[in-house]
Coordinates of C-alpha atoms in Angstrom, one line a residue:
M3 CA 0.2 0.0 -0.1
G4 CA 2.9 2.4 0.9
E5 CA 4.6 1.6 -2.7
V6 CA 1.1 2.6 -4.6
I7 CA 1.3 6.1 -2.4
I8 CA 4.9 6.6 -3.1
E9 CA 4.2 5.8 -6.9
K10 CA 1.6 7.8 -7.1
M11 CA 3.1 11.0 -5.4
K12 CA 6.2 10.5 -8.0
L13 CA 3.4 10.6 -10.8
N14 CA 1.7 13.7 -9.4
K15 CA 5.1 15.4 -9.0
K16 CA 5.8 14.4 -12.9
F17 CA 2.5 16.0 -14.0
K18 CA 2.9 19.2 -11.8
I19 CA 6.4 19.8 -13.3
N20 CA 4.9 19.3 -17.0
I21 CA 2.0 21.6 -16.3
D22 CA 3.3 24.3 -14.3
V23 CA 6.8 24.8 -15.2
K24 CA 6.9 23.8 -19.1
T25 CA 3.8 24.5 -20.5
Y26 CA 3.3 28.1 -18.8
M27 CA 7.0 29.0 -18.1
M28 CA 6.7 31.4 -21.4
I29 CA 3.7 33.2 -20.1
I30 CA 4.8 33.8 -16.8
A31 CA 8.1 34.9 -18.2
L32 CA 6.0 37.3 -20.2
I33 CA 4.0 38.4 -17.3
G34 CA 7.2 39.2 -15.6
I35 CA 8.4 41.4 -18.4
W36 CA 5.4 43.2 -18.3
G37 CA 5.6 43.8 -14.8
I38 CA 9.3 45.0 -14.9
F39 CA 8.3 47.4 -17.5
T40 CA 5.5 48.5 -15.8
F41 CA 7.3 49.4 -12.9
A42 CA 10.3 50.8 -14.7
T43 CA 7.8 52.9 -17.0
G44 CA 6.0 54.4 -13.9
G45 CA 3.0 52.5 -15.3
S46 CA 2.8 53.8 -18.8
F47 CA 3.9 50.5 -20.5
L48 CA 0.4 48.9 -19.5
S49 CA -1.5 52.1 -20.9
P50 CA -4.3 50.9 -23.5
R51 CA -2.6 52.6 -26.3
N52 CA 1.0 51.0 -25.5
I53 CA -0.7 47.6 -25.4
S54 CA -2.5 48.3 -28.3
N55 CA 0.6 49.4 -30.3
L56 CA 2.6 46.5 -28.9
F57 CA 0.3 43.9 -30.1
R58 CA 0.0 45.2 -33.5
Q59 CA 3.8 45.6 -33.6
S60 CA 4.0 41.7 -32.8
V61 CA 1.5 40.5 -35.4
F62 CA 4.2 40.8 -38.2
T63 CA 6.5 38.5 -36.5
S64 CA 3.7 36.4 -35.2
V65 CA 2.4 35.6 -38.6
L66 CA 6.1 34.7 -39.5
A67 CA 6.6 32.8 -36.9
I68 CA 3.4 30.3 -37.3
G69 CA 5.0 28.9 -40.8
M70 CA 8.7 28.9 -39.1
V71 CA 7.7 26.7 -36.1
L72 CA 6.0 24.2 -38.6
I73 CA 9.6 24.4 -40.4
I74 CA 11.4 23.8 -37.0
I75 CA 9.2 21.2 -35.6
M76 CA 10.2 19.2 -38.9
G77 CA 13.8 19.6 -38.3
E78 CA 14.4 22.2 -40.8
I79 CA 15.1 25.9 -41.0
D80 CA 14.2 28.6 -43.3
L81 CA 16.3 31.7 -43.7
S82 CA 14.9 33.1 -46.6
V83 CA 11.6 34.4 -45.0
G84 CA 12.7 37.9 -44.3
S85 CA 13.5 38.4 -48.2
L86 CA 10.2 36.6 -49.3
V87 CA 8.5 39.0 -46.9
G88 CA 10.3 42.0 -48.8
L89 CA 9.6 40.7 -52.1
A90 CA 6.0 39.9 -51.4
G91 CA 5.7 43.5 -50.0
G92 CA 7.4 45.0 -53.4
I93 CA 4.8 42.6 -55.6
V94 CA 1.8 43.6 -53.9
A95 CA 2.9 47.4 -53.9
I96 CA 3.5 47.5 -57.6
C97 CA 0.3 46.0 -58.1
D98 CA -1.4 48.2 -56.0
V99 CA 0.2 51.8 -56.9
W100 CA 2.0 51.4 -60.2
L101 CA -0.6 48.7 -61.9
E102 CA -3.4 50.4 -59.9
L103 CA -5.1 46.5 -59.7
N104 CA -8.0 45.5 -57.5
P105 CA -6.7 45.1 -53.7
I106 CA -8.6 41.3 -53.7
L107 CA -6.7 40.8 -56.9
S108 CA -3.1 42.4 -55.8
I109 CA -3.5 39.8 -52.5
L110 CA -3.9 37.0 -55.0
I111 CA -1.2 37.3 -56.8
T112 CA 1.2 38.2 -53.8
L113 CA -0.2 35.2 -52.1
L114 CA 0.2 32.9 -55.1
V115 CA 4.1 33.9 -55.8
G116 CA 4.4 33.4 -51.9
A117 CA 3.4 29.9 -52.2
L118 CA 5.4 29.4 -55.8
L119 CA 8.3 30.4 -53.8
G120 CA 7.8 28.0 -51.1
L121 CA 7.4 25.3 -53.2
W122 CA 10.7 26.5 -54.8
N123 CA 12.3 26.0 -51.5
G124 CA 10.7 22.6 -50.4
W125 CA 11.4 21.0 -53.7
W126 CA 15.0 21.5 -53.3
I127 CA 14.8 20.0 -50.1
A128 CA 12.4 17.2 -50.3
Y129 CA 13.2 15.8 -53.7
K130 CA 16.5 16.9 -54.0
R131 CA 18.0 16.5 -50.6
V132 CA 19.8 19.5 -50.5
P133 CA 20.4 20.9 -46.8
S134 CA 17.6 23.6 -45.7
F135 CA 20.2 25.8 -44.5
I136 CA 21.8 26.1 -48.2
V137 CA 18.5 26.4 -49.8
T138 CA 17.0 29.0 -47.9
L139 CA 20.2 31.1 -47.8
G140 CA 20.6 30.8 -51.5
G141 CA 16.8 31.8 -51.1
Y142 CA 17.8 34.9 -49.0
L143 CA 20.1 36.3 -51.7
I144 CA 17.8 35.4 -54.4
F145 CA 14.4 36.6 -53.4
R146 CA 16.4 39.8 -52.1
G147 CA 18.2 40.3 -55.3
V148 CA 14.6 40.1 -57.3
L149 CA 12.9 42.4 -55.1
V150 CA 15.8 45.1 -55.7
G151 CA 15.4 44.2 -59.5
V152 CA 11.5 44.8 -60.0
T153 CA 11.1 47.6 -57.7
N154 CA 14.5 49.4 -59.0
G155 CA 15.4 50.0 -55.6
T156 CA 13.0 52.6 -55.1
T157 CA 10.6 52.9 -52.4
I158 CA 6.9 52.1 -53.8
G159 CA 3.8 53.9 -52.0
P160 CA 1.5 55.1 -50.7
M161 CA -1.0 52.3 -50.8
S162 CA -4.5 52.1 -51.5
N163 CA -7.3 52.8 -48.6
T164 CA -7.8 49.1 -48.4
F165 CA -4.2 48.4 -47.5
R166 CA -4.1 51.2 -45.1
Y167 CA -7.1 50.1 -43.1
L168 CA -5.8 46.5 -43.4
G169 CA -2.6 47.4 -41.8
K170 CA -3.9 50.4 -39.4
G171 CA -7.7 50.0 -39.1
Y172 CA -9.8 49.1 -36.3
V173 CA -12.9 47.4 -35.7
S174 CA -15.8 49.1 -33.7
P175 CA -16.1 48.0 -29.9
F176 CA -19.1 46.3 -30.3
V177 CA -17.6 43.9 -33.1
G178 CA -14.7 43.0 -31.0
L179 CA -17.2 42.5 -28.1
A180 CA -19.0 40.0 -30.3
I181 CA -16.1 38.3 -31.6
S182 CA -14.5 38.0 -28.0
L183 CA -18.3 36.2 -26.8
V184 CA -17.9 34.0 -29.6
V185 CA -14.3 32.9 -29.0
A186 CA -15.0 32.6 -25.4
V187 CA -17.7 29.9 -25.6
Y188 CA -15.7 28.1 -28.4
L189 CA -12.5 28.0 -26.1
V190 CA -14.7 26.8 -23.3
Y191 CA -16.2 24.3 -25.1
Y192 CA -13.2 23.3 -26.9
Q193 CA -11.5 22.6 -23.4
R194 CA -14.1 20.3 -22.2
K195 CA -14.5 18.4 -25.2
T196 CA -10.6 17.9 -24.9
R197 CA -10.9 16.8 -21.2
K198 CA -13.4 14.4 -22.4
K199 CA -11.2 12.5 -25.2
K200 CA -8.3 12.4 -22.6
L201 CA -10.4 10.6 -19.8
A202 CA -11.8 8.2 -22.7
Y203 CA -8.0 7.3 -23.8
G204 CA -6.9 7.0 -20.2
F205 CA -4.8 10.2 -20.5
D206 CA -3.8 12.3 -17.3
V207 CA -5.9 15.6 -17.1
L208 CA -6.3 18.3 -14.7
P209 CA -8.5 17.9 -11.5
A210 CA -12.3 19.6 -12.0
K211 CA -11.2 22.2 -9.8
L212 CA -8.6 23.4 -11.6
E213 CA -9.8 22.5 -14.9
F214 CA -13.0 24.8 -14.0
A215 CA -10.0 27.7 -13.2
K216 CA -8.4 27.5 -16.2
K217 CA -11.7 27.9 -18.0
V218 CA -12.2 30.8 -15.9
I219 CA -9.0 32.1 -16.5
T220 CA -9.0 31.7 -20.3
V221 CA -12.4 33.8 -20.3
L222 CA -10.9 36.8 -18.2
G223 CA -8.1 37.1 -20.3
I224 CA -10.4 37.3 -23.2
V225 CA -12.7 39.9 -21.6
I226 CA -9.5 41.9 -19.9
F227 CA -8.0 42.0 -23.4
V228 CA -11.2 43.3 -25.4
F229 CA -11.6 46.0 -22.7
V230 CA -8.1 47.1 -22.9
M231 CA -8.1 47.1 -26.8
N232 CA -11.7 48.9 -26.6
A233 CA -10.3 51.5 -24.1
Y234 CA -8.1 52.9 -26.8
R235 CA -9.8 52.6 -30.5
G236 CA -10.5 48.5 -30.6
I237 CA -9.2 45.5 -31.7
S238 CA -6.9 46.1 -34.6
V239 CA -7.7 44.3 -38.0
S240 CA -4.4 42.9 -37.9
I241 CA -4.6 41.5 -34.8
L242 CA -8.1 39.7 -35.9
L243 CA -6.3 38.2 -39.0
L244 CA -3.3 36.9 -36.7
L245 CA -5.8 35.3 -34.5
F246 CA -7.9 33.5 -37.2
L247 CA -4.6 32.5 -38.6
A248 CA -3.5 31.1 -35.2
A249 CA -6.7 29.3 -34.9
I250 CA -6.5 27.6 -38.4
F251 CA -2.9 26.4 -37.8
F252 CA -3.3 25.4 -34.4
Y253 CA -6.2 23.0 -35.4
I254 CA -3.6 21.8 -38.2
T255 CA -1.0 21.0 -36.1
K256 CA -3.1 19.6 -33.1
N257 CA -6.2 17.7 -34.7
T258 CA -5.2 16.4 -38.3
V259 CA -3.2 13.9 -39.7
F260 CA -1.4 16.1 -41.5
G261 CA 0.0 18.0 -38.2
R262 CA 1.0 14.9 -36.5
H263 CA 2.8 13.8 -39.6
I264 CA 4.9 17.3 -39.4
Y265 CA 5.7 15.8 -35.3
A266 CA 6.5 12.7 -36.7
I267 CA 9.1 13.7 -39.1
G268 CA 10.9 15.8 -37.0
G269 CA 10.8 13.5 -33.8
N270 CA 12.4 10.7 -36.2
E271 CA 12.4 11.1 -39.9
E272 CA 13.5 7.4 -40.6
A273 CA 10.8 5.9 -38.2
A274 CA 8.0 8.0 -39.8
Q275 CA 9.1 6.8 -43.5
L276 CA 9.0 3.2 -42.1
S277 CA 5.3 4.3 -40.8
G278 CA 4.3 4.9 -44.2
I279 CA 4.3 8.8 -44.0
K280 CA 5.0 10.5 -47.1
I281 CA 7.6 12.7 -46.1
K282 CA 8.5 14.5 -49.5
K283 CA 5.0 15.4 -49.8
T284 CA 4.6 16.5 -46.2
M285 CA 7.9 18.8 -46.1
L286 CA 6.8 20.4 -49.7
M287 CA 3.4 21.2 -48.2
V288 CA 5.1 22.8 -45.1
F289 CA 7.4 25.0 -47.1
L290 CA 4.3 25.8 -49.4
L291 CA 2.5 27.1 -46.3
N292 CA 5.6 29.1 -44.8
G293 CA 6.1 30.3 -48.1
L294 CA 2.4 31.5 -47.8
L295 CA 2.4 33.0 -44.6
A296 CA 5.7 35.0 -45.4
A297 CA 3.6 36.7 -48.2
I298 CA 0.8 37.6 -45.8
G299 CA 3.5 38.9 -43.4
G300 CA 4.6 40.9 -46.5
I301 CA 1.3 42.8 -46.9
L302 CA 0.5 43.2 -43.4
L303 CA 4.0 45.1 -43.2
T304 CA 3.6 47.0 -46.6
S305 CA 0.2 48.0 -45.2
R306 CA 1.4 48.9 -42.0
L307 CA 4.0 51.2 -43.0
N308 CA 2.1 52.5 -45.8
A309 CA 4.9 51.7 -48.6
A310 CA 7.2 48.8 -50.0
S311 CA 11.0 49.4 -49.9
V312 CA 14.2 47.3 -50.3
A313 CA 15.0 47.0 -47.0
A314 CA 11.8 45.6 -45.6
G315 CA 11.8 42.4 -43.9
N316 CA 15.6 42.6 -43.2
M317 CA 16.7 40.0 -40.6
A318 CA 13.1 39.0 -40.3
E319 CA 14.0 35.5 -40.4
L320 CA 16.1 35.5 -37.4
D321 CA 13.2 37.4 -35.2
A322 CA 10.9 34.6 -36.3
I323 CA 13.4 32.0 -35.3
A324 CA 14.1 33.4 -32.3
S325 CA 10.4 33.5 -31.4
C326 CA 9.7 30.0 -32.0
V327 CA 12.7 29.3 -29.9
I328 CA 11.8 31.2 -27.0
G329 CA 8.5 29.9 -27.5
G330 CA 9.7 26.2 -26.5
A331 CA 10.0 24.8 -29.9
S332 CA 13.4 22.7 -30.5
L333 CA 15.3 23.1 -33.4
S334 CA 16.4 19.5 -33.3
G335 CA 12.6 18.8 -34.4
G336 CA 9.6 17.1 -32.8
V337 CA 8.9 20.1 -30.3
G338 CA 6.9 23.2 -30.3
S339 CA 3.4 24.8 -30.7
V340 CA 1.9 27.6 -32.9
I341 CA 0.9 29.1 -29.6
G342 CA 4.1 28.9 -28.2
A343 CA 5.7 30.3 -31.1
I344 CA 3.1 33.5 -30.9
I345 CA 3.7 33.9 -27.4
G346 CA 7.5 33.9 -28.2
A347 CA 6.9 36.7 -30.5
V348 CA 5.0 39.1 -28.1
V349 CA 7.8 38.3 -25.8
M350 CA 10.1 40.2 -28.4
A351 CA 8.0 42.7 -29.1
S352 CA 7.2 43.5 -25.3
L353 CA 11.3 43.7 -25.3
D354 CA 11.4 46.1 -28.1
N355 CA 8.8 48.3 -26.8
G356 CA 9.6 48.2 -23.2
M357 CA 13.4 49.3 -23.8
S358 CA 11.7 52.1 -26.3
L359 CA 9.9 53.6 -23.9
L360 CA 12.7 53.7 -21.4
N361 CA 15.0 55.1 -24.5
T362 CA 17.1 52.1 -24.2
P363 CA 20.4 52.7 -26.9
M364 CA 19.7 49.9 -29.7
F365 CA 22.7 48.4 -29.0
W366 CA 21.5 47.3 -25.5
Q367 CA 18.3 46.3 -27.2
S368 CA 20.0 43.7 -29.2
I369 CA 22.2 42.5 -26.4
V370 CA 19.1 41.9 -24.3
K371 CA 17.3 40.0 -26.7
G372 CA 20.3 37.6 -27.4
L373 CA 20.5 37.0 -23.8
V374 CA 16.9 36.2 -23.6
L375 CA 17.5 33.7 -26.6
I376 CA 20.0 32.0 -25.4
A377 CA 18.5 31.7 -21.9
A378 CA 15.2 30.0 -23.7
V379 CA 17.3 27.6 -25.2
W380 CA 19.3 26.5 -22.3
A381 CA 15.9 26.2 -20.2
D382 CA 14.9 23.8 -23.1
V383 CA 18.3 21.7 -22.5
S384 CA 18.1 21.5 -18.8
M385 CA 14.3 20.3 -18.7
K386 CA 15.4 17.8 -21.4
K387 CA 18.2 16.7 -18.8

């Protein structure tokens, strides 16, 4: 009897570590960063205007991080994302400003180009077995060169009203509240459904009281977020687009066969192949999606800046990779999540935003972000040990 009790205590301890430390470590770190900057700025960091700007700033990196985390989970890397963002922004600006095409047509052309260039990367990596580091490093140079060529090295702008609204527009407070209500109800339903599935298959679940507390915290978080956004100008259109993309790719990675195949390939490619997974097609599709998301990021960045330039997206791939790693993704593959990548992007944006409010020199901002990245990788390695 005593041995059974001891064994249960060990299982409970392991369960507690997995839940309290690993899963929510980045959220706890983010709250800590916000607390430090709030104290240092005399409360201005948490003002509705600054929080709204912070989340708007994080949208661009978050969109790239969603695509990048799929690549990293698969055990690959993409260094061409920043150049692809710049090229996509240049193409949508050319279509809108120079050719004066319909905004929807301009967006569709840009998305098609992004998807095709993603396929280009994926074809070399999946079917020709050229290392992703080399292929995407070549893409980094090629796409940036094409951008300079098609734009003649000039800045293209200003964009039409549709794109300005996409980059800088807000929805009304009523629409924001309606959307938050729908999201809150769905999340509560999803958590309840997930709990039932886990119980049916004999997996560990949170105790009923903690599960209820989790639902309450989720709903309160959504309500607080919406009220803070509405206290300034409402929820940004770009933030709503990010939430839509996050929901889609969260579902893909967690509830589809394709998503589980991505994790399987990253965990053990040889075992995945022996299991009958079509590695080449899966890899090709992941790079296509990454190119598509990079094109969306380029459209959002150009819309927010109201112009396209040859410097757009420069070094954006490093911010995306850092966001994924800070959010818990492992560069060795098989580990990571869409939500974690977005939290990592918000952490990066919070560091930039907070240090800018404190008038911190740019070199210190780079140093701090680099140290945070190293600390995140160290924490991942330590947990594995």
